[in-house]
Amino acid sequence: MRGIVLVAADFAPSTALGMVAEELRSRGESATFISGKGEIVLPEDTTVVIAGMAHSPEMAQGELGALRQAVRKGIPIGLYADTFDCAGREWFAEARKNTQFLIVPTEKEKTKALELFPRANIVATGNPLWEASVFPESTRAEVRKRISMTEDQIVIFCPLRKESHINREHLWLVRQALERIDNEKILVVVTGHPGDETYKENPDAYRPLFPANAIQLVGTTLVKELLPGTDVVIGAGSGAGIDAIYQRVPVIDVMTELVLNEVERLHRRRVWQPVEDGSSIGIKNVEELVSALEQVTSGAGKDRLLAAQEKAYPRPTHPKQAVHAMVAEIQEWI
């Protein structure tokens, strides 16, 4: 039996590789997903290892340990770089020369990775989690009814990040901008991040910063479930904004120094890729946020933004397109 081992530590690549493992098993392969949070011992029947690329050296230790074991045993290894500039994370530099294949989400990420992985087969498959946003389970009307939104309201969705200091700045900017716009039809919907310690300790911690007409959804509500009913997303360089792009919802990203510091730490570059692509509008202050909101709530400005999203992030034709492409590449190495 051919043993395929998939390893990841971070939530998003873990979820994606779990989906891939399930698809492999449905095709009769022996596929095992192992959490990268801790020491890993590869099964004796391992014939190929594919690992995620965690966001920090500390989180990546399990993934790196699995890769080192595979290299010592002469087992082919692959990497899954699930997001922007992920392939360039320096703590995976030791694995580059031995990497047989690299899976990235877009053609632009493939181009960036070529000089880092000159010997690897690099394939742009899409990201299973991003692409899942294309196929929401609810309609706009159903989402709005579920959370008591009327059709004439302008719904602004503010998904928060893990970092409390960024969340406070994010909400302050939104509050200041909406006070200037003063449109009673605007409703702001806020969701906390499950990885935010401040939010976990006190779900009401950010309420004093909310705009006047705002609600917070807590519990198990998923970002993807809310997007069909949303008119605008104001994020801060997070995955929720990417989900919105795939649903063709206008996105504005807070790109202050605090946010750019975190983007640079995670992605090696001081730029958020969707802003560079023109798929999201980057703002640094209240004035720019007011202007961006005026753009995306007008016909022409919104149309230009959605056209840029379509060009940079084409949507899949079926829900498992990325998973199937990832499986096809992995099967080439067993």
Coordinates of C-alpha atoms in Angstrom, one line a residue:
M1 CA 0.0 0.0 0.0
R2 CA 1.3 3.4 -1.0
G3 CA 1.4 5.7 2.1
I4 CA 0.7 9.4 1.5
V5 CA 1.4 11.6 4.5
L6 CA 0.1 15.2 4.7
V7 CA 1.3 17.4 7.5
A8 CA 0.3 21.0 8.5
A9 CA 0.2 23.1 11.7
D10 CA -1.8 26.3 10.8
F11 CA -5.6 26.1 10.6
A12 CA -6.1 27.0 6.9
P13 CA -3.5 24.6 5.4
S14 CA -4.6 21.9 7.8
T15 CA -8.2 22.2 6.6
A16 CA -7.1 22.2 3.0
L17 CA -4.8 19.2 3.3
G18 CA -7.5 17.4 5.3
M19 CA -9.8 17.8 2.3
V20 CA -7.1 16.5 0.0
A21 CA -6.5 13.5 2.2
E22 CA -10.2 12.7 2.2
E23 CA -10.3 12.9 -1.6
L24 CA -7.2 10.7 -1.9
R25 CA -8.9 8.0 0.3
S26 CA -12.0 8.2 -1.8
R27 CA -9.9 7.2 -4.8
G28 CA -8.5 4.2 -3.0
E29 CA -5.2 5.7 -1.8
S30 CA -3.8 5.3 1.7
A31 CA -3.6 8.9 2.9
T32 CA -3.0 10.2 6.4
F33 CA -3.3 13.7 7.7
I34 CA -1.1 14.5 10.7
S35 CA -1.2 17.7 12.7
G36 CA 2.1 19.5 12.7
K37 CA 1.6 20.7 16.3
G38 CA 4.2 18.4 18.0
E39 CA 6.8 15.8 17.2
I40 CA 6.0 13.6 14.2
V41 CA 7.1 10.1 13.4
L42 CA 6.4 9.1 9.8
P43 CA 4.6 5.7 9.3
E44 CA 6.8 2.9 8.0
D45 CA 4.8 2.7 4.7
T46 CA 5.3 6.4 3.8
T47 CA 6.0 6.9 0.1
V48 CA 5.5 10.7 -0.2
V49 CA 5.2 13.6 2.3
I50 CA 3.5 16.9 1.6
A51 CA 3.7 19.6 4.3
G52 CA 2.2 23.0 4.8
M53 CA 4.4 26.0 5.4
A54 CA 3.4 27.4 8.9
H55 CA 3.4 31.2 9.6
S56 CA 6.3 31.1 12.1
P57 CA 9.5 29.1 12.7
E58 CA 8.0 27.9 16.0
M59 CA 4.8 26.6 14.4
A60 CA 6.7 25.0 11.6
Q61 CA 8.8 22.6 13.7
G62 CA 6.5 19.6 13.2
E63 CA 6.3 20.2 9.4
L64 CA 10.1 20.6 9.1
G65 CA 10.7 17.5 11.3
A66 CA 8.5 15.4 9.0
L67 CA 10.3 16.7 5.9
R68 CA 13.8 16.0 7.4
Q69 CA 12.8 12.4 8.1
A70 CA 11.5 11.9 4.6
V71 CA 14.7 13.3 3.1
R72 CA 16.9 11.0 5.2
K73 CA 14.8 8.0 4.0
G74 CA 14.8 9.1 0.4
I75 CA 11.1 9.8 0.3
P76 CA 9.8 12.4 -2.1
I77 CA 8.6 15.7 -0.4
G78 CA 6.3 18.4 -1.5
L79 CA 5.2 21.7 0.0
Y80 CA 1.8 23.4 0.1
A81 CA 2.2 27.2 0.1
D82 CA -1.4 28.2 0.7
T83 CA -1.3 31.9 0.6
F84 CA 0.5 35.0 -0.8
D85 CA 4.4 34.9 -0.6
C86 CA 4.2 31.8 1.6
A87 CA 6.6 29.9 -0.6
G88 CA 9.4 32.4 0.4
R89 CA 9.2 31.8 4.2
E90 CA 12.9 31.6 5.2
W91 CA 12.4 28.9 7.8
F92 CA 11.7 26.5 5.0
A93 CA 14.9 27.4 3.1
E94 CA 16.6 24.1 4.1
A95 CA 13.8 22.1 2.4
R96 CA 14.0 23.9 -1.0
K97 CA 16.8 21.9 -2.6
N98 CA 15.1 18.6 -1.8
T99 CA 11.5 19.6 -2.7
Q100 CA 10.2 17.7 -5.7
F101 CA 6.9 19.6 -6.0
L102 CA 5.4 22.8 -4.7
I103 CA 1.7 23.6 -4.8
V104 CA 0.7 27.3 -4.8
P105 CA -2.7 29.0 -5.1
T106 CA -2.2 31.3 -8.2
E107 CA -0.1 31.7 -11.3
K108 CA 1.4 34.9 -9.8
E109 CA 2.6 32.9 -6.8
K110 CA 4.0 30.3 -9.1
T111 CA 6.1 33.0 -10.9
K112 CA 7.4 34.3 -7.6
A113 CA 8.4 30.8 -6.5
L114 CA 10.4 29.8 -9.6
E115 CA 13.7 31.4 -8.4
L116 CA 13.3 29.9 -4.9
F117 CA 12.5 26.3 -6.1
P118 CA 14.4 25.9 -9.4
R119 CA 14.4 22.1 -9.2
A120 CA 10.8 21.6 -8.1
N121 CA 7.7 21.1 -10.2
I122 CA 5.5 24.1 -9.3
V123 CA 1.8 23.9 -9.9
A124 CA -0.9 26.6 -9.4
T125 CA -3.9 24.7 -8.3
G126 CA -6.0 27.3 -6.5
N127 CA -6.7 27.2 -2.8
P128 CA -9.6 24.9 -1.7
L129 CA -10.7 27.2 1.1
W130 CA -10.8 30.3 -1.1
E131 CA -12.6 28.5 -3.9
A132 CA -15.2 27.2 -1.4
S133 CA -16.4 30.8 -1.1
V134 CA -17.6 30.7 -4.7
F135 CA -20.3 28.2 -3.8
P136 CA -22.2 29.7 -0.8
E137 CA -25.0 27.7 0.7
S138 CA -27.3 30.7 1.3
T139 CA -28.6 33.4 -1.0
R140 CA -28.4 37.2 -0.2
A141 CA -32.0 37.2 0.9
E142 CA -31.6 34.2 3.2
V143 CA -28.5 35.7 4.9
R144 CA -30.2 39.1 5.4
K145 CA -33.3 37.5 6.8
R146 CA -31.3 35.3 9.2
I147 CA -29.6 38.3 10.8
S148 CA -32.5 40.7 10.5
M149 CA -31.1 42.9 7.8
T150 CA -33.5 44.7 5.4
E151 CA -32.8 44.9 1.7
D152 CA -32.4 48.6 1.6
Q153 CA -29.6 48.6 4.2
I154 CA -26.0 48.9 3.2
V155 CA -24.3 46.1 5.0
I156 CA -20.6 46.6 5.8
F157 CA -18.8 43.5 7.1
C158 CA -15.8 44.0 9.4
P159 CA -14.0 40.7 10.1
L160 CA -11.4 41.1 12.8
R161 CA -7.9 39.6 13.0
K162 CA -6.0 37.7 15.7
E163 CA -4.0 40.9 16.7
S164 CA -5.9 43.0 19.2
H165 CA -3.9 46.2 18.5
I166 CA -4.8 46.0 14.8
N167 CA -8.5 45.3 15.6
R168 CA -8.7 48.4 17.7
E169 CA -7.2 50.6 15.0
H170 CA -9.4 48.9 12.4
L171 CA -12.6 49.6 14.3
W172 CA -11.6 53.2 15.2
L173 CA -11.0 54.0 11.5
V174 CA -14.4 52.5 10.5
R175 CA -16.2 54.4 13.3
Q176 CA -14.6 57.7 12.3
A177 CA -15.3 57.3 8.6
L178 CA -19.0 56.4 9.2
E179 CA -19.5 59.4 11.5
R180 CA -18.4 61.6 8.6
I181 CA -20.6 59.8 6.1
D182 CA -23.6 59.8 8.4
N183 CA -25.9 57.4 6.5
E184 CA -28.5 55.8 8.6
K185 CA -29.0 53.0 6.1
I186 CA -25.5 51.6 6.9
L187 CA -25.3 48.6 9.2
V188 CA -21.9 47.3 10.3
V189 CA -21.5 43.6 11.1
V190 CA -18.5 42.7 13.2
T191 CA -17.1 39.2 13.8
G192 CA -14.2 38.3 16.1
H193 CA -11.4 36.0 15.2
P194 CA -11.2 32.7 17.2
G195 CA -7.4 33.2 17.5
D196 CA -7.7 36.6 19.2
E197 CA -6.9 36.1 22.9
T198 CA -8.6 39.4 23.8
Y199 CA -11.8 38.4 22.0
K200 CA -11.7 34.9 23.6
E201 CA -11.4 36.3 27.1
N202 CA -14.1 38.9 26.5
P203 CA -16.3 38.8 23.4
D204 CA -17.5 42.3 24.2
A205 CA -14.0 43.8 24.5
Y206 CA -14.3 45.8 21.2
R207 CA -17.9 47.0 21.6
P208 CA -16.9 50.5 22.9
L209 CA -15.2 51.0 19.5
F210 CA -18.2 50.0 17.4
P211 CA -19.9 52.6 15.1
A212 CA -23.3 53.7 16.2
N213 CA -25.2 51.3 14.0
A214 CA -23.3 48.0 14.5
I215 CA -24.0 44.5 15.6
Q216 CA -21.5 41.7 16.5
L217 CA -22.1 38.1 15.6
V218 CA -20.5 35.6 18.0
G219 CA -20.4 31.8 18.2
T220 CA -20.1 29.6 15.2
T221 CA -21.1 32.0 12.4
L222 CA -18.7 31.6 9.5
V223 CA -17.4 34.4 7.3
K224 CA -18.4 32.6 4.2
E225 CA -22.0 32.3 5.4
L226 CA -22.3 36.1 5.8
L227 CA -20.7 37.3 2.6
P228 CA -23.7 36.7 0.2
G229 CA -25.6 39.3 2.2
T230 CA -22.8 41.8 2.4
D231 CA -22.4 45.0 0.3
V232 CA -18.8 45.9 1.3
V233 CA -16.1 44.2 3.4
I234 CA -13.6 46.4 5.3
G235 CA -10.8 44.1 6.4
A236 CA -7.2 44.4 7.3
G237 CA -5.3 42.0 5.1
S238 CA -7.0 38.8 6.2
G239 CA -8.5 35.7 4.6
A240 CA -12.0 37.0 4.9
G241 CA -11.2 39.6 2.3
I242 CA -10.0 36.9 -0.1
D243 CA -13.2 35.0 0.5
A244 CA -15.1 38.2 -0.4
I245 CA -13.1 38.6 -3.6
Y246 CA -14.1 35.2 -4.8
Q247 CA -17.7 36.0 -4.1
R248 CA -17.2 39.3 -6.0
V249 CA -18.0 41.5 -3.0
P250 CA -16.2 44.9 -2.9
V251 CA -13.2 44.9 -0.5
I252 CA -11.4 47.7 1.3
D253 CA -8.3 46.8 3.3
V254 CA -6.9 48.8 6.1
M255 CA -3.2 49.1 5.3
T256 CA -1.7 51.2 8.1
E257 CA 1.8 50.8 9.4
L258 CA 0.5 48.3 12.1
V259 CA -1.1 46.1 9.4
L260 CA 1.8 46.4 7.0
N261 CA 4.2 45.3 9.8
E262 CA 2.2 42.1 10.2
V263 CA 1.8 41.6 6.4
E264 CA 5.6 41.9 6.1
R265 CA 6.2 39.4 8.9
L266 CA 3.9 36.8 7.4
H267 CA 4.4 37.4 3.7
R268 CA 8.0 38.8 3.4
R269 CA 6.7 41.9 1.4
R270 CA 5.3 45.1 2.7
V271 CA 2.3 44.9 0.4
W272 CA -1.0 43.0 0.5
Q273 CA -1.3 41.1 -2.8
P274 CA -5.0 41.8 -3.4
V275 CA -4.3 45.6 -3.1
E276 CA -1.4 45.3 -5.5
D277 CA -3.7 43.4 -7.9
G278 CA -6.4 46.1 -7.7
S279 CA -8.8 43.5 -6.3
S280 CA -9.1 45.5 -3.0
I281 CA -8.7 49.2 -2.2
G282 CA -6.0 49.8 0.4
I283 CA -6.5 52.7 2.8
K284 CA -4.2 54.3 5.4
N285 CA -6.4 56.9 7.1
V286 CA -10.0 58.0 7.7
E287 CA -10.1 60.3 4.6
E288 CA -9.0 57.4 2.3
L289 CA -11.6 55.1 3.9
V290 CA -14.4 57.7 3.3
S291 CA -13.3 58.0 -0.3
A292 CA -13.1 54.2 -0.8
L293 CA -16.6 53.7 0.6
E294 CA -18.0 56.3 -1.8
Q295 CA -16.2 54.5 -4.7
V296 CA -17.5 51.0 -4.0
T297 CA -21.1 52.2 -3.3
S298 CA -21.3 53.9 -6.7
G299 CA -21.9 52.0 -9.9
A300 CA -18.8 52.8 -11.8
G301 CA -16.3 52.4 -8.9
K302 CA -17.8 49.1 -7.9
D303 CA -17.8 47.8 -11.4
R304 CA -14.1 48.6 -11.8
L305 CA -13.2 46.8 -8.6
L306 CA -15.2 43.7 -9.5
A307 CA -13.6 43.6 -12.9
A308 CA -10.1 43.6 -11.3
Q309 CA -11.2 40.8 -9.0
E310 CA -12.4 38.7 -12.0
K311 CA -9.1 39.2 -13.8
A312 CA -6.8 38.4 -10.9
Y313 CA -8.8 35.6 -9.2
P314 CA -10.9 33.7 -11.8
R315 CA -13.5 31.5 -10.1
P316 CA -13.5 27.7 -10.4
T317 CA -16.2 25.9 -12.4
H318 CA -16.9 23.3 -9.6
P319 CA -16.4 23.1 -5.8
K320 CA -13.5 20.7 -5.8
Q321 CA -11.4 22.0 -8.6
A322 CA -8.4 22.9 -6.4
V323 CA -8.6 19.7 -4.4
H324 CA -8.7 17.6 -7.6
A325 CA -5.7 19.5 -9.0
M326 CA -3.7 19.0 -5.8
V327 CA -4.6 15.3 -5.7
A328 CA -3.4 14.9 -9.3
E329 CA 0.0 16.4 -8.5
I330 CA 0.5 14.3 -5.4
Q331 CA -0.4 11.1 -7.3
E332 CA 2.4 11.8 -9.7
W333 CA 4.9 11.2 -6.9
I334 CA 3.7 7.9 -5.5

